[in-house]
Coordinates of C-alpha atoms in Angstrom, one line a residue:
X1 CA 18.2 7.5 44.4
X2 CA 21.7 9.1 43.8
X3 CA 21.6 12.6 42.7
X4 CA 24.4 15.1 43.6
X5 CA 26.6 14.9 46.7
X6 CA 24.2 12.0 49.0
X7 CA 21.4 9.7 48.6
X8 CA 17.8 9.9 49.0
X9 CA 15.4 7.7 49.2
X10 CA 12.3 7.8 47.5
X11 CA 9.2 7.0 49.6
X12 CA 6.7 7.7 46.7
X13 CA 6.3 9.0 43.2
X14 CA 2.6 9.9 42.4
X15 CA 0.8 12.4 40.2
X16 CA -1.1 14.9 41.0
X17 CA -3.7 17.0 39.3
X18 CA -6.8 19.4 39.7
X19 CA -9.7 18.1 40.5
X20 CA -11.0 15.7 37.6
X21 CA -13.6 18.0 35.3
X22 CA -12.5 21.3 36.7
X23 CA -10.8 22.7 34.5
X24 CA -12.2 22.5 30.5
X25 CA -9.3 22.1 27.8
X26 CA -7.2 25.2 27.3
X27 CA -5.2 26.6 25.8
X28 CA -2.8 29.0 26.8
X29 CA -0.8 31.4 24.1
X30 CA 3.1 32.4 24.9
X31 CA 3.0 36.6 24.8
X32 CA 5.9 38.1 24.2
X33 CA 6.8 38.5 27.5
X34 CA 7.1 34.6 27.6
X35 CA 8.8 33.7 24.3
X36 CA 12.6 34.6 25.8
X37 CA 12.5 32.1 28.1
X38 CA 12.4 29.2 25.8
X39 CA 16.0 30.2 25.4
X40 CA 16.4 29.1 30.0
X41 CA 17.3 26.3 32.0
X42 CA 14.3 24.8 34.2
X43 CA 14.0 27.3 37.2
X44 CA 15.0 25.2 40.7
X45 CA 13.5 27.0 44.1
X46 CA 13.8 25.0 47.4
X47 CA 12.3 25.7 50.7
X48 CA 13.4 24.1 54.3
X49 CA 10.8 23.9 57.5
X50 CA 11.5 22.6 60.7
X51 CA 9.2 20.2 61.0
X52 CA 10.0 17.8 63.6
X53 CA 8.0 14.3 62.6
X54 CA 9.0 11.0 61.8
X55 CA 8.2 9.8 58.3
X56 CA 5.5 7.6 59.4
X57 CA 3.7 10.4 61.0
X58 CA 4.3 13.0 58.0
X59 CA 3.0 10.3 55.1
X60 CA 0.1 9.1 57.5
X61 CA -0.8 12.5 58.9
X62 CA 0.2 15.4 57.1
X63 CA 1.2 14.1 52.9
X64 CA -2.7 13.3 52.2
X65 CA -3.7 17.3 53.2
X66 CA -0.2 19.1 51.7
X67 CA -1.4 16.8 48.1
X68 CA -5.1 17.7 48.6
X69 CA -4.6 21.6 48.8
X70 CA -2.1 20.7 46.0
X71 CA -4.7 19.4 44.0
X72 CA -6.7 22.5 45.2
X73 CA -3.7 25.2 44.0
X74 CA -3.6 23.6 40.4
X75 CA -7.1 23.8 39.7
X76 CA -6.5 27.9 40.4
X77 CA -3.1 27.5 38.7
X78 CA -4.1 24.9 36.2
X79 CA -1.3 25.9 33.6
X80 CA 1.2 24.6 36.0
X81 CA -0.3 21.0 35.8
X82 CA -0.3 21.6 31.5
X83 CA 2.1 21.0 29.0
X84 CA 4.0 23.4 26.9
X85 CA 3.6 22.4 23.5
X86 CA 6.2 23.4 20.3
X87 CA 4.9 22.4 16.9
X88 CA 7.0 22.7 13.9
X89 CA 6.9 25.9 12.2
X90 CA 4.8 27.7 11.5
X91 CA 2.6 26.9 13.8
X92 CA 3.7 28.8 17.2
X93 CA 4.3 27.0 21.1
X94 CA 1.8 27.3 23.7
X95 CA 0.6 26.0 26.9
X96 CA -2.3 23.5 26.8
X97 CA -4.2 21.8 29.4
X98 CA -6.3 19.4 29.1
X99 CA -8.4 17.4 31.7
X100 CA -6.0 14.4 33.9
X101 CA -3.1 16.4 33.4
X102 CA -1.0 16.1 36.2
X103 CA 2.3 16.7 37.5
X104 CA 4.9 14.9 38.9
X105 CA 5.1 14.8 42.6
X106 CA 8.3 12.7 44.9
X107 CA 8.4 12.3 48.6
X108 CA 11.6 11.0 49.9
X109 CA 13.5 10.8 53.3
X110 CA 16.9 12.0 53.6
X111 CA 19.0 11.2 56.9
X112 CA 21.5 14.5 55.6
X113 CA 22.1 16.3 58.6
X114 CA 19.3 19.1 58.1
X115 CA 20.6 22.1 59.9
X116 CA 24.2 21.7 58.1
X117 CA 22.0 21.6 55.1
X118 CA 20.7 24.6 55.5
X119 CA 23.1 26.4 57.6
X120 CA 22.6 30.0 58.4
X121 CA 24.5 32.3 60.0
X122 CA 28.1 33.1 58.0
X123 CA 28.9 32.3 54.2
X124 CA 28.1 28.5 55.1
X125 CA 30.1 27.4 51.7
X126 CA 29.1 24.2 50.4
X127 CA 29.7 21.9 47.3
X128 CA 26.9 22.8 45.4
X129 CA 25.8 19.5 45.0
X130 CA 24.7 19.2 48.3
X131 CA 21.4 20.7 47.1
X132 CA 20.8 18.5 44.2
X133 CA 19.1 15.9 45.8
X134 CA 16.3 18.2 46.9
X135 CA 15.0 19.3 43.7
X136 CA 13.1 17.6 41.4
X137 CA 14.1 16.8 37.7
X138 CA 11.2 17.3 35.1
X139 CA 10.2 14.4 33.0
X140 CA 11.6 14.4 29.8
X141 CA 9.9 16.0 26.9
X142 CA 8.3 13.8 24.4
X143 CA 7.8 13.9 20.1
X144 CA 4.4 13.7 18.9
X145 CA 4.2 14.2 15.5
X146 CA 6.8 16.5 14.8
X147 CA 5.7 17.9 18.0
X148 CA 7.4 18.2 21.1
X149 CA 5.9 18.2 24.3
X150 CA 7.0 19.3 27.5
X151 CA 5.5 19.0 31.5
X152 CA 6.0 22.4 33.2
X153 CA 6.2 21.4 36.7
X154 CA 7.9 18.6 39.6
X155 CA 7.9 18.9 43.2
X156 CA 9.8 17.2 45.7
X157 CA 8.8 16.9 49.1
X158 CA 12.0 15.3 51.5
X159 CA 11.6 14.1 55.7
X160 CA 14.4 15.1 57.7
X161 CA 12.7 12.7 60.4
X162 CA 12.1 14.0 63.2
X163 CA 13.8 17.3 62.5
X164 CA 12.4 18.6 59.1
X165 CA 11.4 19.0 55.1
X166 CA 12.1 20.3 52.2
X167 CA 9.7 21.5 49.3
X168 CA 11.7 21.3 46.2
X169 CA 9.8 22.3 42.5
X170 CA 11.7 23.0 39.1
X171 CA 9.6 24.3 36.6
X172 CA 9.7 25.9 33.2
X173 CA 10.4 29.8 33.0
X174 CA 8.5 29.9 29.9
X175 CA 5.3 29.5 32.4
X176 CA 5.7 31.8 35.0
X177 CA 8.2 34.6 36.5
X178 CA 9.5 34.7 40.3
X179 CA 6.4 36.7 40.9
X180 CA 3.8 34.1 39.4
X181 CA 5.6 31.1 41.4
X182 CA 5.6 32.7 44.3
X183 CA 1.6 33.2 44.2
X184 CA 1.5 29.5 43.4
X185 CA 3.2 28.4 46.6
X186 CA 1.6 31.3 48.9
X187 CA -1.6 29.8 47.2
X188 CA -0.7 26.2 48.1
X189 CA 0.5 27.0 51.6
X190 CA -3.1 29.1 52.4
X191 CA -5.0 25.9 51.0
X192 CA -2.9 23.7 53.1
X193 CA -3.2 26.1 56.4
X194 CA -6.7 26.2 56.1
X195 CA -8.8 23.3 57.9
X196 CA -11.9 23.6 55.2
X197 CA -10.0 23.8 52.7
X198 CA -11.3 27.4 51.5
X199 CA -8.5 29.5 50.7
X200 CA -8.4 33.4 51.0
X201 CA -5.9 33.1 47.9
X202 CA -6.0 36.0 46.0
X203 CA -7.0 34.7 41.9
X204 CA -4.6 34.9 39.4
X205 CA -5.4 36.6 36.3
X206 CA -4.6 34.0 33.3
X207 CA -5.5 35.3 30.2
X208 CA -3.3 36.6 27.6
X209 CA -5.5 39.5 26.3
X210 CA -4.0 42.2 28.6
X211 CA -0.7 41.6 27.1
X212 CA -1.5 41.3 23.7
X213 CA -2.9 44.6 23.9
X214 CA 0.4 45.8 24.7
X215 CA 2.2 44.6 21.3
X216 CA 0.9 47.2 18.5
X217 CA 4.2 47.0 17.1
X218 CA 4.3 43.1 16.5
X219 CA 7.2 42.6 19.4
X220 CA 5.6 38.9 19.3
X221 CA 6.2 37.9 16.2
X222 CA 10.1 39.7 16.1
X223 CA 10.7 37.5 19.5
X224 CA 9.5 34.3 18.0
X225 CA 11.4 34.6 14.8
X226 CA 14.5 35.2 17.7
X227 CA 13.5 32.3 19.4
X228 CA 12.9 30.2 16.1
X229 CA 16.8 31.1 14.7
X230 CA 18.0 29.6 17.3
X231 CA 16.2 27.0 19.1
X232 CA 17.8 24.6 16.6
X233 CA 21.7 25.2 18.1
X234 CA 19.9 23.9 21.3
X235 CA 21.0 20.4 23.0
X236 CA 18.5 18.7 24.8
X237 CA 20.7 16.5 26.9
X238 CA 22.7 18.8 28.9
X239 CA 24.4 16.1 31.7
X240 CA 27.8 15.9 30.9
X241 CA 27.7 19.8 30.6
X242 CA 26.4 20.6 33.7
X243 CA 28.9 17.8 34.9
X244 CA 31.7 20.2 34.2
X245 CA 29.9 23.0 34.9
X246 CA 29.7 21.7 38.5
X247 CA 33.3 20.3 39.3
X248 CA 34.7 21.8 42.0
X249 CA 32.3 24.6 42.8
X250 CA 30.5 25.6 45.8
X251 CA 28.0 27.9 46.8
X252 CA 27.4 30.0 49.3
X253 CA 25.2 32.7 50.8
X254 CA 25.9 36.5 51.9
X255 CA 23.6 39.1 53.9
X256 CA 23.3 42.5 53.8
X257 CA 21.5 44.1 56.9
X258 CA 20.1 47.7 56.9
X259 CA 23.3 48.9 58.1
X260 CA 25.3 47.5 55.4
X261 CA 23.0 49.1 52.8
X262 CA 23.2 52.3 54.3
X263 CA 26.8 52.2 54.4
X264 CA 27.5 51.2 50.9
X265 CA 24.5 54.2 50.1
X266 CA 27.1 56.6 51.8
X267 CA 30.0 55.5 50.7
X268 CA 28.6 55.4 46.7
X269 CA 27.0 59.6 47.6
X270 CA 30.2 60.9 49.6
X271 CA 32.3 59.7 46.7
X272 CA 29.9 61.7 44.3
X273 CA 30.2 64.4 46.6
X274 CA 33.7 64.3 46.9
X275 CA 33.9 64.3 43.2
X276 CA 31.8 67.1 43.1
X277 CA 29.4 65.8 40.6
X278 CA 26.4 67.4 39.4
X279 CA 24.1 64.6 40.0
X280 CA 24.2 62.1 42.3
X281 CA 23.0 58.4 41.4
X282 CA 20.4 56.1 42.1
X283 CA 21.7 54.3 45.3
X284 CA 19.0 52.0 46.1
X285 CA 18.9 49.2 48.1
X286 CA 18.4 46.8 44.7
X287 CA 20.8 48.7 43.3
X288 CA 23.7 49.4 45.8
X289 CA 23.5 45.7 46.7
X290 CA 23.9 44.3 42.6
X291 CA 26.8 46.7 42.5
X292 CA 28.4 45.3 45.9
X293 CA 28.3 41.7 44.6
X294 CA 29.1 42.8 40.8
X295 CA 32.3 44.4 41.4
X296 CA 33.6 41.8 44.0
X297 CA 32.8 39.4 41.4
X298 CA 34.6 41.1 38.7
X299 CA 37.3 41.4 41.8
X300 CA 37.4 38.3 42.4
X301 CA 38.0 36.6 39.3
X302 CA 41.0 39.3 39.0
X303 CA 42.4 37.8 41.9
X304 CA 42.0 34.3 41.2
X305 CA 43.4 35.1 37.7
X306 CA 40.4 34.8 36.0
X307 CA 40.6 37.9 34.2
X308 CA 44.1 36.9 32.3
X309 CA 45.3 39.8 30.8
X310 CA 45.1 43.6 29.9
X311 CA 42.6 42.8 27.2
X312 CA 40.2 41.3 29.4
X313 CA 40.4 44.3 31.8
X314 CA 39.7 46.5 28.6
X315 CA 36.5 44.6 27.6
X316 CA 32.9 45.5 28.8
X317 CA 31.4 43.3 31.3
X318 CA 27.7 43.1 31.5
X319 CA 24.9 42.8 34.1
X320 CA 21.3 41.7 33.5
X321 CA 18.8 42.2 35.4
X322 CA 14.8 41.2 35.4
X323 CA 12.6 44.5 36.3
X324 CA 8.4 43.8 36.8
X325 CA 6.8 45.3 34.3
X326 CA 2.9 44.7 36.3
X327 CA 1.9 47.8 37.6
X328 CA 3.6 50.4 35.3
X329 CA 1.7 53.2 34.3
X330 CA 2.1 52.9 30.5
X331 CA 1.2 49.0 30.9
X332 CA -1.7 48.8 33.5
X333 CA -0.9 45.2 33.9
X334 CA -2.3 44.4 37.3
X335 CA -0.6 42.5 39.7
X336 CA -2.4 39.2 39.9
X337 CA -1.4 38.7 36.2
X338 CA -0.1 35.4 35.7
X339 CA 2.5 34.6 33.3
X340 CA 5.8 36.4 32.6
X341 CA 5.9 40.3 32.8
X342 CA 9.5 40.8 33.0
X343 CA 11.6 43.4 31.1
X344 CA 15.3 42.0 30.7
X345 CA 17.5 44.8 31.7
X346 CA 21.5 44.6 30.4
X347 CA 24.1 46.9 31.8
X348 CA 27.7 47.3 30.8
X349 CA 30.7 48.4 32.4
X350 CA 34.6 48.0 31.3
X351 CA 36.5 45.4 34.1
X352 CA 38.7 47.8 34.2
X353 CA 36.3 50.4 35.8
X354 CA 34.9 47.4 38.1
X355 CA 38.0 46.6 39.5
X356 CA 38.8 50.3 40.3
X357 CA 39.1 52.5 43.3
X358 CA 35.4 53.7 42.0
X359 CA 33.9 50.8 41.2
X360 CA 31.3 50.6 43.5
X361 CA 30.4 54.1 42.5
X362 CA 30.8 53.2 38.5
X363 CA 28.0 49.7 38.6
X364 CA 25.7 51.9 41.0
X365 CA 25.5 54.6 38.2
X366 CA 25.4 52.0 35.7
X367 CA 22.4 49.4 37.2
X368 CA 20.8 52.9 38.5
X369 CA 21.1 54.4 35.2
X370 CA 19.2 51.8 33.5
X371 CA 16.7 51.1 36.6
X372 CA 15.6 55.0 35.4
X373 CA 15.5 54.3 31.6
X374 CA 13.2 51.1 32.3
X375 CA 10.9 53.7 34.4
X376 CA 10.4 55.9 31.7
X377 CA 9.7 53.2 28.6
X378 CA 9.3 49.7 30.3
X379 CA 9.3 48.3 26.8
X380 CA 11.8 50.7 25.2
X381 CA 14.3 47.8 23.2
X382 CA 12.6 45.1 23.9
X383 CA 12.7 43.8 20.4
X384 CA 16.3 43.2 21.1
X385 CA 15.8 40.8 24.2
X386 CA 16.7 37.6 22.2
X387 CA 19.5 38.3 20.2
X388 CA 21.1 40.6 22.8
X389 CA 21.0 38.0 25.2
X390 CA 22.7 35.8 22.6
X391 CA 25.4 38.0 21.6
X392 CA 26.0 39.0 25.2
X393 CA 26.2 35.4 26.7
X394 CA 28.7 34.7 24.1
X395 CA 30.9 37.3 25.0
X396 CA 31.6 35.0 28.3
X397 CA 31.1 38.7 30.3
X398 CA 28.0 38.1 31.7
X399 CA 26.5 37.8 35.3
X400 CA 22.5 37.3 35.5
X401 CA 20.3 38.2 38.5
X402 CA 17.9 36.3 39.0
X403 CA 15.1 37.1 42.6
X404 CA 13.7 40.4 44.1
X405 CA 13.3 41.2 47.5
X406 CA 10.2 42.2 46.7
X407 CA 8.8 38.9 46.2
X408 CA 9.5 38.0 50.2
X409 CA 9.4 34.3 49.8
X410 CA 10.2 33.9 53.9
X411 CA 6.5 34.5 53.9
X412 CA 5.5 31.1 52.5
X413 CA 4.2 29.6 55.6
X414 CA 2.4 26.2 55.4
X415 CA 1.9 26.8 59.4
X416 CA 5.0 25.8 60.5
X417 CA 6.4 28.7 60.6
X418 CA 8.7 30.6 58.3
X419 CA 11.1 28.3 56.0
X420 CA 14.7 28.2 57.8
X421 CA 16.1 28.5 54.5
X422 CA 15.1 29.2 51.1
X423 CA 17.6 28.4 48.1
X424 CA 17.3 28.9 44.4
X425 CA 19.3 26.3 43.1
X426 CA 19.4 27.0 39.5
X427 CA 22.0 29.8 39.6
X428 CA 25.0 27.0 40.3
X429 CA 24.9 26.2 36.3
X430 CA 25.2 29.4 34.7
X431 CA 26.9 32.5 35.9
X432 CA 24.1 33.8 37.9
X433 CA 23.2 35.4 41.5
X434 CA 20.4 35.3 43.7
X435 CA 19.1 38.5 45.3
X436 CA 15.9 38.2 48.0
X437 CA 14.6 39.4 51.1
X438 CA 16.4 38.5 54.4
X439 CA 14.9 36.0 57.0
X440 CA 15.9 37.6 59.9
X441 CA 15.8 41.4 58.9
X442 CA 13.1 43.8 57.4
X443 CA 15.0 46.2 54.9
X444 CA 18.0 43.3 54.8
X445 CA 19.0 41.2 51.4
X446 CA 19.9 37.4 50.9
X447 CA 22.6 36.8 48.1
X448 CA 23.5 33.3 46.7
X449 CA 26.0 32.8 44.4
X450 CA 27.9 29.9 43.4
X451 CA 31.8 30.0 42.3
X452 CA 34.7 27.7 41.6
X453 CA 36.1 26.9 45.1
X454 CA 39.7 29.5 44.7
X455 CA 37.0 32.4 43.4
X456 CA 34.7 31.6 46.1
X457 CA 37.5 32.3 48.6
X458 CA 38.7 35.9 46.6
X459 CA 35.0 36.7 46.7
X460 CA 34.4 36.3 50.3
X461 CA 37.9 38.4 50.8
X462 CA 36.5 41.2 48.6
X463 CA 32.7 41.3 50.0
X464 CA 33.9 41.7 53.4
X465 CA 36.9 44.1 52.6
X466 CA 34.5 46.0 50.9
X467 CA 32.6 46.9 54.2
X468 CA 35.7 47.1 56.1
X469 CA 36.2 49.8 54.3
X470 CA 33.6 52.0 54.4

């Protein structure tokens, strides 16, 4: 099996589901937190463990209990194993399960050297492709009846015999947030950990009634009618795209330790100071850190000579971010909600103020700015998710964050220990970065990104002369 930059071989391709008669048929309806990410690309997370076993041992040994405490997780997270279904107007999508639903589920062996794989330490640039092979692709959707119906969910597990695995899974945004995967896999990883198979797992709350309390002003049906206008200008076969989209690019990741942060902090406050300015900005870690990697960005695309000319300099470029909208006052959506519960945040900024002296301080104020406006209305535009999100991707202007360090996926332990590496492989297709918690560090952040190779190198020049600086 051929699929990016080396070749796997597949071991086995089963299905697996909850346990048969567990779960009744359900039905699941998309809130309005959901309905904007019909409009994304499959999400792509991959997790390395040493893990040093032959692939005899691992499929005879350890495969029958890491797919029993699967089949344990989906019966918890049953919407995972479901289908998303989209009728023809005017009937509206939504998730339904129904019993022998299952989900897609690989084990291959890869003889790719593991640790150059998931190299740590330094930028460790790669060709992005290198990755490929480790994720999953979701079975294709199918037509029933005007109907088109969609799995949700594929995992991939890959032997490094004798040295390691990965755990690869794409899945469908429109199911679940960064924050609802990640109790999936902490789920999975308890079940597998523990001998009897009894889970301390904390539930996840699945119904849709504690959002659609939330919507007096009918946000559902003005995101749907979004979703509707254009879901028809959408492709389903995206290969030779993400072909091009791919050629000659590599990714890589950056750190930030506690010491960094604090530095860039300083150096964003003694410039306000310096200014004399009568308030000083929110210079959080989140936010400090997007404004590092936005303005080398914008940097680095003025080096490589992606920004062509004055006018480009001149326009605004734009930064979105997701912010968690469980736990805010006004909401009191608990955190064990399952789902989506993600405000999508847009900031704006000229390129010419980004690739200033004070363009650290100028994205700081910016992303800080609108960090506080979220904090004070979590909902305030949200009508406008869809078709700003539209307009702005158009403008070609755009960089997407996708992660929170908050979600600390290092803690997924399947009792082997911490992962070596996690990766979240979906940003090399869209003009997106990464931003998690550090392995190695409490208080530190991870960044992945992935650039054309000649902006890769102006980024790494820019990211480090930014702290040489300081």
């Amino acid at each position: 099996m051929a699929n990016g930059g080396c070749t796997i071989k597949v071991v086995e391709h089963s299905q697996v589901s909850p346990p048969p008669g567990s779960v009744p048929v359900t039905s699941v309806p998309l809130s309005f937190f959901d309905l904007p990410w019909l409009l994304c690309r499959p999400m792509q997370r991959l997790f390395f463990y040493h893990l040093p076993y032959s692939t005899l041992h691992f499929t005879h040994s350890i495969l029958p209990s890491l797919k029993a405490s699967l089949s344990a997780t989906l019966q918890i997270f049953y919407p995972f194993a479901a289908k998303l279904i989209c009728p023809s107007s005017p009937q509206k999508p939504h998730i339904l399960y129904t019993d022998g639903d299952s989900i897609s589920f690989i084990v291959a062996e890869s003889l790719a050297d593991f640790d150059r794989t998931t190299g740590y330490g330094g930028y460790h640039v790669r060709d992005v492709k290198d990755l490929h092979p480790f994720v999953p692709e979701l079975p294709h959707a199918s037509a029933v009846s005007n109907t088109r119906v969609s799995p949700l969910l594929a995992l991939q597990v890959t032997v490094f015999p004798n040295v390691g695995i990965s755990i690869g899974a794409t899945f469908c945004h429109v199911l679940a947030d960064g924050r609802s995967f990640n109790h999936f896999m902490k789920s999975w990883a308890s079940f597998f950990r523990s001998a009897a198979g009894n889970s301390a797992t904390v539930m996840p709350l699945l119904g849709r009634s504690v959002i659609q309390e939330k919507d007096p002003c009918g946000l559902e049906s003005v995101l749907l009618n979004g979703w509707l206008s254009c879901a028809s200008n959408q492709e389903d076969d995206k290969e030779q795209v993400q072909r091009d989209v791919f050629a000659d690019k590599v990714r890589a990741t950056f750190v930030i330790d506690r010491a960094g942060i604090q530095k860039l902090k300083r150096r964003v406050l003694d410039r306000c100071i310096e200014k004399c300015e009568a308030e000083l900005p929110r210079a959080s870690t989140f936010v400090v850190a997007c404004a590092q990697v936005w303005t080398c960005l914008i940097k680095a695309q003025q080096l490589s000579g992606s920004l062509r000319n004055q006018q480009d300099a001149d326009e605004f470029y734009y930064f979105c971010f997701p912010a968690d909208c469980r736990n805010r006052p006004e909401l009191a959506i608990p955190a064990t909600y399952f789902g989506n519960c993600l405000a999508i945040c847009f900031v704006q900024v000229t390129g010419n103020e980004l690739v200033g002296e004070d363009g650290l301080v100028a994205a700081t104020k910016a992303i800080g700015n609108r960090v506080e406006e979220f904090e004070k209305g979590a909902l305030r535009g949200a009508e406008k998710w869809i078709s700003n999100w539209i307009e702005i991707s158009e403008s070609g202007r755009l960089l997407v964050m996708a992660g929170s360090p908050k979600l600390r996926v290092y803690d997924t332990d399947f009792g082997w220990g911490r992962p070596k590496k996690t990766e979240v492989v979906h940003v090399d297709a869209s003009p997106s970065i990464y931003i998690g918690d550090s392995r190695d560090e409490e208080g530190g952040i991870e960044i992945g990104l992935a650039l054309k190779r000649y902006e890769m190198d102006a980024f790494i020049g820019c990211f480090e002369q930014g702290f040489n600086t300081i």
